[in-house]
PDB file of C-alpha atoms in Angstrom:
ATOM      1  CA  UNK A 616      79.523  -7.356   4.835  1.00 80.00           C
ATOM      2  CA  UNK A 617      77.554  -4.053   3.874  1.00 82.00           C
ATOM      3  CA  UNK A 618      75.462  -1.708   5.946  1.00 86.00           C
ATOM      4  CA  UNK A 619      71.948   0.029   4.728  1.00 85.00           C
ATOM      5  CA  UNK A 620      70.791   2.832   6.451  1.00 92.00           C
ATOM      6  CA  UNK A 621      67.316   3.511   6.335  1.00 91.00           C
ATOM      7  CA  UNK A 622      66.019   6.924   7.394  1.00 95.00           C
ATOM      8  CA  UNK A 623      61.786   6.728   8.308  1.00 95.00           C
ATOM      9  CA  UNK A 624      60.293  10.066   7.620  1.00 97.00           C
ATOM     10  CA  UNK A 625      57.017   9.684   9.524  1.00 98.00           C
ATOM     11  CA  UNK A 626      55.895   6.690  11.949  1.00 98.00           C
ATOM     12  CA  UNK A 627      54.778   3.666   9.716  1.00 96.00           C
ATOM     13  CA  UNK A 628      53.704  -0.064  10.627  1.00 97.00           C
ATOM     14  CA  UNK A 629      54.502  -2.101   8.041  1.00 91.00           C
ATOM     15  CA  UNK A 630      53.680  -6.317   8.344  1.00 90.00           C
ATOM     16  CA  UNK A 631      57.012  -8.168   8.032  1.00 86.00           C
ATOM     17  CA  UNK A 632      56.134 -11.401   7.524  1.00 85.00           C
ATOM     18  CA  UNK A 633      55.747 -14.119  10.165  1.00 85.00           C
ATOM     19  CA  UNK A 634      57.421 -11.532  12.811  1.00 87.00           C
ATOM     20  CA  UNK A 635      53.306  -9.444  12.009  1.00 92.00           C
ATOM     21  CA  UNK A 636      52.861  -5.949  12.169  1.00 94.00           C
ATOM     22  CA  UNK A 637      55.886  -3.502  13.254  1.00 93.00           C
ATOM     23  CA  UNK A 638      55.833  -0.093  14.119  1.00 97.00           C
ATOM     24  CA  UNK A 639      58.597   2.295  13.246  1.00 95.00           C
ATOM     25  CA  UNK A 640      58.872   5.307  14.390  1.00 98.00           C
ATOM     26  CA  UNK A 641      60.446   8.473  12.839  1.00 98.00           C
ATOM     27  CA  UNK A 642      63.955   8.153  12.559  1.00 98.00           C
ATOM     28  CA  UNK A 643      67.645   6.509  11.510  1.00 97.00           C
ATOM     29  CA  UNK A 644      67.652   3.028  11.178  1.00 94.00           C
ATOM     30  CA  UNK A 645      70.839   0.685  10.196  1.00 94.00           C
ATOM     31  CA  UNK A 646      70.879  -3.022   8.854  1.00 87.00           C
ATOM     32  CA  UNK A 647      73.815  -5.072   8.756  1.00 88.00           C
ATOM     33  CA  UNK A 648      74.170  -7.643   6.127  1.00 80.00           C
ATOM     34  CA  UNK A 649      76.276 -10.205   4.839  1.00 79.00           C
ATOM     35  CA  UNK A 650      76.791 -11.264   0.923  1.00 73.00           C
ATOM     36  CA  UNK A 651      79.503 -14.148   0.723  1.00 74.00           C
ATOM     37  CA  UNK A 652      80.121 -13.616  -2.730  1.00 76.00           C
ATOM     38  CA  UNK A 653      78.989 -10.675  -4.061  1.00 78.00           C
ATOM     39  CA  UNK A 654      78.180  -7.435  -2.470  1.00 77.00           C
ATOM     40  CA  UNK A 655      77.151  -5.334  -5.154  1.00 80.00           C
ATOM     41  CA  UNK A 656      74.351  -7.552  -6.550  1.00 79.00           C
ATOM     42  CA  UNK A 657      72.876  -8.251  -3.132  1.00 76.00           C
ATOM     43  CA  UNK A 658      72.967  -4.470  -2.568  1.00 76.00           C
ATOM     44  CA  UNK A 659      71.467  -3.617  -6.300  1.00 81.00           C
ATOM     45  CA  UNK A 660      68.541  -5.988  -4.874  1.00 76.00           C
ATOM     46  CA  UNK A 661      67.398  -3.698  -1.625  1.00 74.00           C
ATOM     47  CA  UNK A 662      67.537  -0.830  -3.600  1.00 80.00           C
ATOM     48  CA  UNK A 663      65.202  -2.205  -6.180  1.00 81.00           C
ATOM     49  CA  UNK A 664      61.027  -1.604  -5.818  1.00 77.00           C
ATOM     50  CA  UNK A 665      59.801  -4.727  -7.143  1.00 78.00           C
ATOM     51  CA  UNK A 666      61.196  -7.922  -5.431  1.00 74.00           C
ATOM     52  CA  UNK A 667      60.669 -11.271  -3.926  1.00 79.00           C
ATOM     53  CA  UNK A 668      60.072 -10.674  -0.275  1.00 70.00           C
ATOM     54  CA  UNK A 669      62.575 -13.378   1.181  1.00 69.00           C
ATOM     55  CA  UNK A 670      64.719 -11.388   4.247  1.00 65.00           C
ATOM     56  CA  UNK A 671      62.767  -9.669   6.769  1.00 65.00           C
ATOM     57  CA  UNK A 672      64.414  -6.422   5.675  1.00 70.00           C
ATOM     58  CA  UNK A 673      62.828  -6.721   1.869  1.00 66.00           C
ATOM     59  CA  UNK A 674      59.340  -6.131   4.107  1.00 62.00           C
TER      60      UNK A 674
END
């Protein structure tokens, strides 16, 4: 299990896939995640820029 926080410096909407557009405000946000096997890699893949978007949270 890891934990990303995610701190929005200004208001955004952003569409996440099928869920359409979503507004975020300003602000600290937290996602909880879960990597059977290996932690590190799956964390090494938010961090990077250029991915596959397949989780909501790669939006």
């Amino acid at each position: 299990m890891y934990l990303l926080l995610i701190y929005v410096e200004e208001a955004i909407s952003i569409n996440v896939g099928s869920l359409g557009n979503l507004r975020f405000d300003r602000g600290l946000y937290a996602y909880v995640g879960s990597a059977q096997n290996n932690v590190e890699r799956r964390v090494a893949r938010h961090l990077r820029r250029h991915k596959s978007l397949f989780w909501h949270i790669d939006y």
